[in-house]
Amino acid sequence: MHYSQLLSLGAVASIAAASPLNLFCGRSDVVGPTCSKQEVSQLSCRNTTNPENLCCFNSPGGQILLTQFWNAQPDIGPVDSWTLHGLWPDNCDGTWEQFCDKSRESTDISAVMNKFGRTETLSYMQKYWRSNNNNDDGLWQHEWNKHGTCMSTYNPECYSTPQKDQAIADYMDKSVELFKQLDTYKTLAAAGIVPSTSETYTLSALQAAAKAAHGEEVVFNCKGGKLVEVWYHFNVYGSAQSGKYVPSLVVGSPSNCPKTGIMYLPKNGNGNGGGNGSKPSSTRSPPVPQPTGNPGEPFSGRGYLTVDKGGCLISSGKWYTKGTCATFTAAAAGSGFTLRSSKGPCGVVSGELQCGAEVEATTFTATESKLANGYTTAFYASGDANTGSQVAVFTTSEGKPTTLSISWLGL
């Protein structure tokens, strides 16, 4: 059933007329759904009827959020710009779906963008859509796999001549296009709100500046009193690819920043990140479990690394089912954690999970209580450890047909 919030047609028209983003109508067309005038006349989450063609109407995720990061600790991205987090389809009541179609998930966004000639967009992503652990493609994969696959207008049947991964390229294009229209750094600077090591700001001042640019209130999120994220809410006439985005009231989680004393720290100019900053989706509130960098949820102290297909990891980092599980130690590191076995630190070496004296420790995170690297909980192996062999575990799927996930069993 589609969620509807009944409004008069006059009220809907006034929302559209008031939108400062009607300029999106003039954007270049992308390949996607062909929609009639009637099919694009309903505004998502504000519809007066339930449209049947969900290629031309976003449902149930009709509340679309453009999310951006401000990462100063560690320093990620240009010093005078926020960076892109993602484009999320929320339901009209503040809930959301996630990971909606495993068959359309991607493990190489860069290859997809090159395949469809989106090299200009890809170049922009490499500067402004940045990961905090030097795995930008992993972040892009996470955003599409978790959020993009849940947007109804990107479904394969919405394309007259569907090509594999076409929707991925369109999702990335649209995310970048919206991000370019909402320069949070310039918006705040115009109101006298600039990064500082000494000045602090009020939530009301931040909201006033953002609303003047966006047209509606936005969500600012903080971590330890420091500004780290902003969410812009929209409803859409038509498809997510080429429809008209209308600024919307906040539905769902409100800002978590304090009312006063908000720190907006400057970046130091390095811009490379370091793997210890905020993670995607870490500020989302229940009802859906979200990634966490807290090593106590549940990676903390001593425990086993169990594999969903049976068995566990041994001290070298390999997957094994016929012997005794190795004991690992999880220790807090920034907003993530490191792992160590009796052989030494654990890390990702040339795409393989290894533990040893010569291994440099990787800062891992947790998503829904599973081990995550590069914002994904999927790990891969070239064989099945149930045969009795010790099988290497990798973070990339190329040539490795077995997909597995790793969980923590505390001792």
Short mmCIF file of C-alpha atoms in Angstrom, two decimals:
data_model
loop_
_atom_site.label_atom_id
_atom_site.label_comp_id
_atom_site.label_asym_id
_atom_site.label_seq_id
_atom_site.Cartn_x
_atom_site.Cartn_y
_atom_site.Cartn_z
CA MET A 1 0.00 0.00 0.00
CA HIS A 2 1.31 3.46 -0.90
CA TYR A 3 1.39 6.11 1.80
CA SER A 4 -0.75 9.15 1.00
CA GLN A 5 -1.05 12.45 2.75
CA LEU A 6 -4.11 14.23 1.37
CA LEU A 7 -3.75 17.89 0.45
CA SER A 8 -5.88 20.12 -1.68
CA LEU A 9 -4.73 20.50 -5.27
CA GLY A 10 -4.28 24.19 -4.58
CA ALA A 11 -1.91 23.43 -1.71
CA VAL A 12 0.11 21.10 -3.90
CA ALA A 13 0.34 23.76 -6.58
CA SER A 14 1.52 26.33 -4.05
CA ILE A 15 4.29 24.00 -2.87
CA ALA A 16 5.56 23.64 -6.44
CA ALA A 17 5.34 27.37 -7.10
CA ALA A 18 7.27 28.19 -3.94
CA SER A 19 10.10 25.80 -4.74
CA PRO A 20 13.47 27.52 -5.27
CA LEU A 21 14.61 24.39 -7.13
CA ASN A 22 12.19 24.44 -10.05
CA LEU A 23 15.27 25.05 -12.17
CA PHE A 24 15.77 21.27 -12.07
CA CYS A 25 13.15 21.08 -14.80
CA GLY A 26 15.72 22.48 -17.19
CA ARG A 27 18.31 19.78 -16.62
CA SER A 28 19.49 17.53 -19.45
CA ASP A 29 17.31 14.49 -19.95
CA VAL A 30 18.67 11.14 -18.84
CA VAL A 31 17.68 7.72 -20.03
CA GLY A 32 14.85 6.47 -17.87
CA PRO A 33 11.08 6.25 -17.61
CA THR A 34 8.96 7.97 -20.23
CA CYS A 35 6.14 9.57 -18.27
CA SER A 36 2.97 11.30 -19.38
CA LYS A 37 1.93 14.71 -18.06
CA GLN A 38 -0.74 13.02 -15.98
CA GLU A 39 1.74 10.55 -14.48
CA VAL A 40 4.00 13.33 -13.20
CA SER A 41 1.18 15.45 -11.78
CA GLN A 42 1.30 13.81 -8.33
CA LEU A 43 3.90 14.89 -5.76
CA SER A 44 5.41 11.99 -3.85
CA CYS A 45 4.22 11.76 -0.23
CA ARG A 46 1.67 14.49 -1.01
CA ASN A 47 -0.37 12.54 -3.54
CA THR A 48 -4.15 12.76 -3.61
CA THR A 49 -4.46 9.37 -5.36
CA ASN A 50 -2.26 6.29 -5.48
CA PRO A 51 -0.50 6.26 -8.87
CA GLU A 52 -0.20 2.84 -10.48
CA ASN A 53 2.97 3.49 -12.49
CA LEU A 54 5.79 3.46 -9.96
CA CYS A 55 8.28 4.15 -12.74
CA CYS A 56 6.91 7.68 -12.79
CA PHE A 57 6.16 8.05 -9.07
CA ASN A 58 8.50 7.31 -6.18
CA SER A 59 6.86 4.88 -3.76
CA PRO A 60 7.13 3.88 -1.00
CA GLY A 61 10.35 5.92 -0.73
CA GLY A 62 8.90 9.23 -1.82
CA GLN A 63 10.74 11.32 0.78
CA ILE A 64 14.16 11.67 -0.84
CA LEU A 65 17.11 12.94 1.19
CA LEU A 66 20.31 14.42 -0.21
CA THR A 67 22.92 13.90 2.52
CA GLN A 68 26.31 15.59 2.87
CA PHE A 69 29.33 15.21 5.16
CA TRP A 70 31.61 17.73 6.83
CA ASN A 71 34.67 15.70 7.76
CA ALA A 72 37.36 17.70 9.50
CA GLN A 73 38.64 14.91 11.77
CA PRO A 74 40.02 13.30 9.68
CA ASP A 75 40.26 15.85 6.92
CA ILE A 76 38.36 14.62 3.84
CA GLY A 77 37.67 16.57 0.66
CA PRO A 78 38.28 20.21 -0.29
CA VAL A 79 38.70 22.69 2.56
CA ASP A 80 35.93 24.90 1.15
CA SER A 81 33.32 22.26 0.44
CA TRP A 82 31.21 19.65 2.13
CA THR A 83 31.26 16.21 0.51
CA LEU A 84 28.48 14.04 -0.82
CA HIS A 85 27.18 11.22 1.37
CA GLY A 86 24.29 9.83 -0.68
CA LEU A 87 20.73 10.02 -1.97
CA TRP A 88 18.27 8.16 0.26
CA PRO A 89 14.63 7.21 -0.35
CA ASP A 90 12.70 7.37 2.93
CA ASN A 91 9.09 6.36 3.27
CA CYS A 92 6.64 9.16 3.90
CA ASP A 93 6.39 8.32 7.60
CA GLY A 94 10.08 8.47 8.50
CA THR A 95 10.84 4.76 8.02
CA TRP A 96 12.87 3.39 5.10
CA GLU A 97 13.77 0.29 3.15
CA GLN A 98 17.33 -0.89 2.49
CA PHE A 99 19.25 -3.35 0.29
CA CYS A 100 16.13 -4.00 -1.78
CA ASP A 101 17.59 -5.99 -4.71
CA LYS A 102 20.72 -8.10 -4.24
CA SER A 103 20.72 -9.00 -7.95
CA ARG A 104 21.40 -5.38 -8.91
CA GLU A 105 24.12 -4.61 -6.38
CA SER A 106 27.48 -3.42 -7.67
CA THR A 107 31.06 -4.14 -6.71
CA ASP A 108 32.71 -1.62 -9.08
CA ILE A 109 30.98 1.73 -9.57
CA SER A 110 33.96 3.24 -11.38
CA ALA A 111 33.70 0.59 -14.08
CA VAL A 112 29.97 1.28 -14.45
CA MET A 113 30.52 5.01 -14.86
CA ASN A 114 33.22 4.45 -17.47
CA LYS A 115 31.02 1.92 -19.30
CA PHE A 116 28.29 4.53 -19.76
CA GLY A 117 30.66 7.38 -20.59
CA ARG A 118 30.03 9.24 -17.32
CA THR A 119 33.70 10.13 -16.94
CA GLU A 120 32.97 13.76 -16.04
CA THR A 121 30.65 12.70 -13.24
CA LEU A 122 33.18 10.11 -12.06
CA SER A 123 35.93 12.73 -11.93
CA TYR A 124 33.69 14.96 -9.82
CA MET A 125 32.84 12.05 -7.51
CA GLN A 126 36.52 11.38 -6.95
CA LYS A 127 36.89 14.91 -5.54
CA TYR A 128 33.56 15.51 -3.80
CA TRP A 129 32.12 12.06 -2.97
CA ARG A 130 34.78 10.83 -0.62
CA SER A 131 35.17 7.89 1.74
CA ASN A 132 36.88 8.20 5.11
CA ASN A 133 38.98 5.05 4.62
CA ASN A 134 40.43 5.70 1.15
CA ASN A 135 37.89 3.36 -0.46
CA ASP A 136 35.67 5.78 -2.37
CA ASP A 137 34.27 3.08 -4.65
CA GLY A 138 33.25 1.13 -1.56
CA LEU A 139 31.21 4.12 -0.35
CA TRP A 140 29.55 4.52 -3.76
CA GLN A 141 28.73 0.81 -3.80
CA HIS A 142 27.20 1.08 -0.33
CA GLU A 143 25.01 4.02 -1.30
CA TRP A 144 23.65 2.34 -4.43
CA ASN A 145 23.31 -1.12 -2.91
CA LYS A 146 21.58 0.10 0.23
CA HIS A 147 19.59 3.08 -1.03
CA GLY A 148 19.52 3.22 -4.83
CA THR A 149 18.09 -0.28 -5.22
CA CYS A 150 15.09 0.84 -3.13
CA MET A 151 14.06 3.69 -5.47
CA SER A 152 11.16 2.42 -7.58
CA THR A 153 11.88 4.50 -10.68
CA TYR A 154 15.33 2.90 -11.07
CA ASN A 155 13.86 -0.59 -11.48
CA PRO A 156 14.84 -2.32 -14.75
CA GLU A 157 11.25 -2.36 -16.05
CA CYS A 158 11.29 1.44 -16.01
CA TYR A 159 13.74 1.53 -18.93
CA SER A 160 12.39 0.99 -22.45
CA THR A 161 15.65 -0.67 -23.49
CA PRO A 162 17.21 -1.69 -20.16
CA GLN A 163 20.96 -2.12 -20.02
CA LYS A 164 22.69 -3.75 -17.09
CA ASP A 165 23.77 -1.13 -14.55
CA GLN A 166 22.21 1.80 -16.46
CA ALA A 167 20.26 2.75 -13.33
CA ILE A 168 23.47 2.87 -11.29
CA ALA A 169 24.99 5.45 -13.61
CA ASP A 170 21.77 7.49 -13.51
CA TYR A 171 21.64 7.34 -9.69
CA MET A 172 25.22 8.61 -9.43
CA ASP A 173 24.51 11.37 -11.95
CA LYS A 174 21.42 12.52 -10.07
CA SER A 175 23.17 12.48 -6.70
CA VAL A 176 25.98 14.65 -8.07
CA GLU A 177 23.54 17.00 -9.80
CA LEU A 178 21.59 17.65 -6.60
CA PHE A 179 24.80 18.05 -4.60
CA LYS A 180 26.02 20.74 -7.01
CA GLN A 181 22.81 22.69 -6.46
CA LEU A 182 23.22 22.71 -2.67
CA ASP A 183 26.60 24.15 -1.69
CA THR A 184 26.37 23.96 2.08
CA TYR A 185 29.75 25.60 2.62
CA LYS A 186 28.80 28.72 0.62
CA THR A 187 25.32 28.78 2.15
CA LEU A 188 26.67 28.88 5.69
CA ALA A 189 29.53 31.25 4.83
CA ALA A 190 27.04 33.74 3.37
CA ALA A 191 25.44 33.85 6.82
CA GLY A 192 28.79 34.37 8.56
CA ILE A 193 29.07 30.74 9.63
CA VAL A 194 32.57 29.57 8.75
CA PRO A 195 34.84 26.81 10.10
CA SER A 196 36.68 27.89 13.22
CA THR A 197 38.68 26.45 16.09
CA SER A 198 37.33 29.05 18.51
CA GLU A 199 33.86 30.19 17.36
CA THR A 200 30.72 28.16 18.07
CA TYR A 201 27.27 28.46 16.50
CA THR A 202 23.64 27.93 17.39
CA LEU A 203 21.36 25.42 15.74
CA SER A 204 18.86 28.19 14.98
CA ALA A 205 21.50 30.14 13.03
CA LEU A 206 22.44 27.06 11.03
CA GLN A 207 18.79 26.32 10.32
CA ALA A 208 18.02 29.87 9.24
CA ALA A 209 20.91 29.90 6.76
CA ALA A 210 20.04 26.50 5.29
CA LYS A 211 16.32 27.23 5.03
CA ALA A 212 17.01 30.45 3.13
CA ALA A 213 18.85 28.45 0.48
CA HIS A 214 16.80 25.24 0.47
CA GLY A 215 13.31 26.53 1.12
CA GLU A 216 12.57 24.24 4.05
CA GLU A 217 14.20 23.25 7.33
CA VAL A 218 17.03 20.72 7.05
CA VAL A 219 18.55 18.22 9.46
CA PHE A 220 21.98 19.00 10.92
CA ASN A 221 23.76 16.20 12.74
CA CYS A 222 26.64 16.52 15.17
CA LYS A 223 29.07 14.18 16.85
CA GLY A 224 30.42 15.27 20.22
CA GLY A 225 29.06 18.76 19.58
CA LYS A 226 30.90 18.97 16.24
CA LEU A 227 29.02 19.54 13.00
CA VAL A 228 29.40 16.48 10.72
CA GLU A 229 26.37 16.07 8.45
CA VAL A 230 23.35 17.72 6.80
CA TRP A 231 20.23 16.18 5.23
CA TYR A 232 18.07 18.00 2.65
CA HIS A 233 14.54 16.59 2.25
CA PHE A 234 12.57 16.53 -1.02
CA ASN A 235 9.39 15.22 -2.57
CA VAL A 236 9.36 14.61 -6.32
CA TYR A 237 7.00 15.07 -9.25
CA GLY A 238 7.81 12.19 -11.62
CA SER A 239 10.81 9.90 -11.63
CA ALA A 240 13.90 10.22 -9.45
CA GLN A 241 15.99 10.47 -12.62
CA SER A 242 14.34 13.42 -14.35
CA GLY A 243 11.47 14.57 -12.14
CA LYS A 244 11.07 17.89 -10.38
CA TYR A 245 12.45 17.93 -6.83
CA VAL A 246 10.45 20.06 -4.37
CA PRO A 247 11.94 20.96 -0.95
CA SER A 248 9.99 19.18 1.78
CA LEU A 249 9.40 19.43 5.48
CA VAL A 250 11.51 17.07 7.57
CA VAL A 251 9.90 13.66 8.02
CA GLY A 252 11.69 11.31 10.41
CA SER A 253 14.72 11.95 12.60
CA PRO A 254 15.28 15.60 13.59
CA SER A 255 18.62 17.34 14.07
CA ASN A 256 20.68 15.84 16.90
CA CYS A 257 22.96 18.86 17.37
CA PRO A 258 22.80 20.85 20.63
CA LYS A 259 20.94 24.16 20.51
CA THR A 260 24.10 26.13 21.28
CA GLY A 261 27.87 25.68 21.28
CA ILE A 262 28.06 23.80 17.97
CA MET A 263 31.63 23.50 16.68
CA TYR A 264 32.28 23.76 12.93
CA LEU A 265 35.92 22.78 12.77
CA PRO A 266 38.14 23.71 9.82
CA LYS A 267 39.84 21.15 7.62
CA ASN A 268 43.62 21.23 7.66
CA GLY A 269 44.09 21.14 3.90
CA ASN A 270 45.26 17.54 3.61
CA GLY A 271 41.93 16.23 2.33
CA ASN A 272 42.97 12.58 2.09
CA GLY A 273 41.08 11.15 5.06
CA GLY A 274 42.47 8.40 7.20
CA GLY A 275 39.84 5.87 8.06
CA ASN A 276 38.91 7.15 11.50
CA GLY A 277 36.06 9.58 10.79
CA SER A 278 32.26 9.37 10.68
CA LYS A 279 30.85 6.50 8.68
CA PRO A 280 27.96 6.54 6.22
CA SER A 281 24.51 6.27 7.76
CA SER A 282 25.94 6.37 11.29
CA THR A 283 23.54 9.10 12.36
CA ARG A 284 20.32 7.45 11.19
CA SER A 285 17.91 6.70 14.01
CA PRO A 286 15.75 3.59 14.60
CA PRO A 287 13.58 1.77 13.49
CA VAL A 288 16.15 0.37 11.05
CA PRO A 289 19.54 -0.70 12.54
CA GLN A 290 22.38 1.38 11.20
CA PRO A 291 26.17 1.09 10.94
CA THR A 292 28.05 1.79 14.12
CA GLY A 293 31.66 2.56 14.88
CA ASN A 294 31.24 1.77 18.56
CA PRO A 295 33.42 -1.27 19.22
CA GLY A 296 31.00 -2.31 21.93
CA GLU A 297 28.29 -2.90 19.34
CA PRO A 298 29.33 -5.69 19.47
CA PHE A 299 33.07 -5.73 18.61
CA SER A 300 34.80 -5.23 21.95
CA GLY A 301 37.26 -7.15 24.09
CA ARG A 302 37.89 -10.80 23.22
CA GLY A 303 35.80 -12.93 20.93
CA TYR A 304 35.48 -15.20 17.90
CA LEU A 305 34.89 -14.09 14.28
CA THR A 306 32.18 -16.45 13.11
CA VAL A 307 31.19 -16.98 9.47
CA ASP A 308 27.55 -17.18 8.38
CA LYS A 309 28.26 -20.24 6.21
CA GLY A 310 29.70 -22.13 9.17
CA GLY A 311 33.01 -22.13 10.97
CA CYS A 312 35.05 -19.09 11.84
CA LEU A 313 38.32 -17.28 11.19
CA ILE A 314 41.58 -18.72 12.47
CA SER A 315 44.52 -16.66 13.68
CA SER A 316 45.93 -16.03 10.18
CA GLY A 317 42.61 -14.53 9.07
CA LYS A 318 41.57 -17.53 6.97
CA TRP A 319 38.16 -19.20 7.09
CA TYR A 320 38.08 -22.71 8.57
CA THR A 321 35.34 -25.08 9.71
CA LYS A 322 37.14 -28.16 11.02
CA GLY A 323 39.22 -26.74 13.85
CA THR A 324 39.12 -24.43 16.86
CA CYS A 325 38.15 -20.80 16.39
CA ALA A 326 40.90 -18.28 17.05
CA THR A 327 40.46 -15.69 19.77
CA PHE A 328 40.59 -12.10 18.50
CA THR A 329 40.85 -8.86 20.43
CA ALA A 330 38.85 -5.82 19.30
CA ALA A 331 40.16 -2.43 20.42
CA ALA A 332 38.63 1.00 19.84
CA ALA A 333 40.35 3.10 17.15
CA GLY A 334 38.80 6.46 16.32
CA SER A 335 35.15 5.74 15.61
CA GLY A 336 35.93 2.15 14.59
CA PHE A 337 38.06 -0.65 15.92
CA THR A 338 41.10 -2.78 15.14
CA LEU A 339 41.43 -6.54 15.38
CA ARG A 340 44.35 -8.64 16.58
CA SER A 341 44.95 -12.38 16.79
CA SER A 342 47.79 -14.33 18.36
CA LYS A 343 49.73 -13.83 15.11
CA GLY A 344 49.52 -10.03 15.26
CA PRO A 345 47.41 -7.14 13.90
CA CYS A 346 44.74 -7.86 11.31
CA GLY A 347 44.35 -5.83 8.13
CA VAL A 348 43.46 -5.92 4.47
CA VAL A 349 46.56 -6.66 2.39
CA SER A 350 46.11 -6.54 -1.41
CA GLY A 351 42.42 -7.21 -0.88
CA GLU A 352 42.95 -10.18 1.47
CA LEU A 353 42.12 -10.28 5.18
CA GLN A 354 45.35 -11.23 6.97
CA CYS A 355 46.72 -11.22 10.51
CA GLY A 356 50.42 -11.22 11.30
CA ALA A 357 53.37 -9.40 12.78
CA GLU A 358 54.08 -7.56 9.51
CA VAL A 359 50.46 -6.61 8.85
CA GLU A 360 49.40 -2.98 9.31
CA ALA A 361 46.15 -2.85 11.28
CA THR A 362 43.02 -1.80 9.38
CA THR A 363 40.35 0.23 11.14
CA PHE A 364 37.15 -1.78 10.68
CA THR A 365 33.55 -0.78 11.36
CA ALA A 366 30.37 -2.69 12.12
CA THR A 367 27.08 -2.68 10.24
CA GLU A 368 24.13 -4.41 11.87
CA SER A 369 26.51 -6.35 14.14
CA LYS A 370 28.57 -7.64 11.19
CA LEU A 371 32.19 -6.87 10.35
CA ALA A 372 32.39 -4.17 7.67
CA ASN A 373 35.19 -2.90 5.49
CA GLY A 374 34.62 -0.09 3.03
CA TYR A 375 30.99 0.21 4.19
CA THR A 376 30.06 -3.28 3.10
CA THR A 377 29.65 -6.46 5.13
CA ALA A 378 30.25 -8.72 2.14
CA PHE A 379 33.49 -10.73 2.08
CA TYR A 380 34.48 -13.25 -0.58
CA ALA A 381 36.29 -16.57 -0.95
CA SER A 382 37.36 -18.65 -3.93
CA GLY A 383 36.16 -21.90 -2.33
CA ASP A 384 34.17 -23.44 0.50
CA ALA A 385 35.87 -24.07 3.85
CA ASN A 386 33.39 -26.87 4.52
CA THR A 387 35.63 -29.11 2.41
CA GLY A 388 38.13 -28.98 5.29
CA SER A 389 40.52 -26.50 3.70
CA GLN A 390 41.66 -23.19 5.11
CA VAL A 391 40.28 -20.56 2.73
CA ALA A 392 41.54 -17.01 2.27
CA VAL A 393 38.98 -14.24 2.76
CA PHE A 394 38.90 -11.20 0.43
CA THR A 395 37.15 -7.83 0.24
CA THR A 396 36.60 -8.00 -3.55
CA SER A 397 34.50 -10.49 -5.48
CA GLU A 398 36.43 -10.84 -8.74
CA GLY A 399 37.05 -14.53 -9.37
CA LYS A 400 35.68 -15.45 -5.95
CA PRO A 401 32.19 -17.00 -6.20
CA THR A 402 31.53 -17.50 -2.48
CA THR A 403 30.03 -14.56 -0.55
CA LEU A 404 30.11 -14.60 3.24
CA SER A 405 29.58 -12.35 6.25
CA ILE A 406 31.49 -12.27 9.53
CA SER A 407 29.98 -11.70 12.98
CA TRP A 408 31.39 -11.27 16.49
CA LEU A 409 30.87 -13.80 19.25
CA GLY A 410 32.09 -12.24 22.48
CA LEU A 411 33.88 -14.27 25.16
#
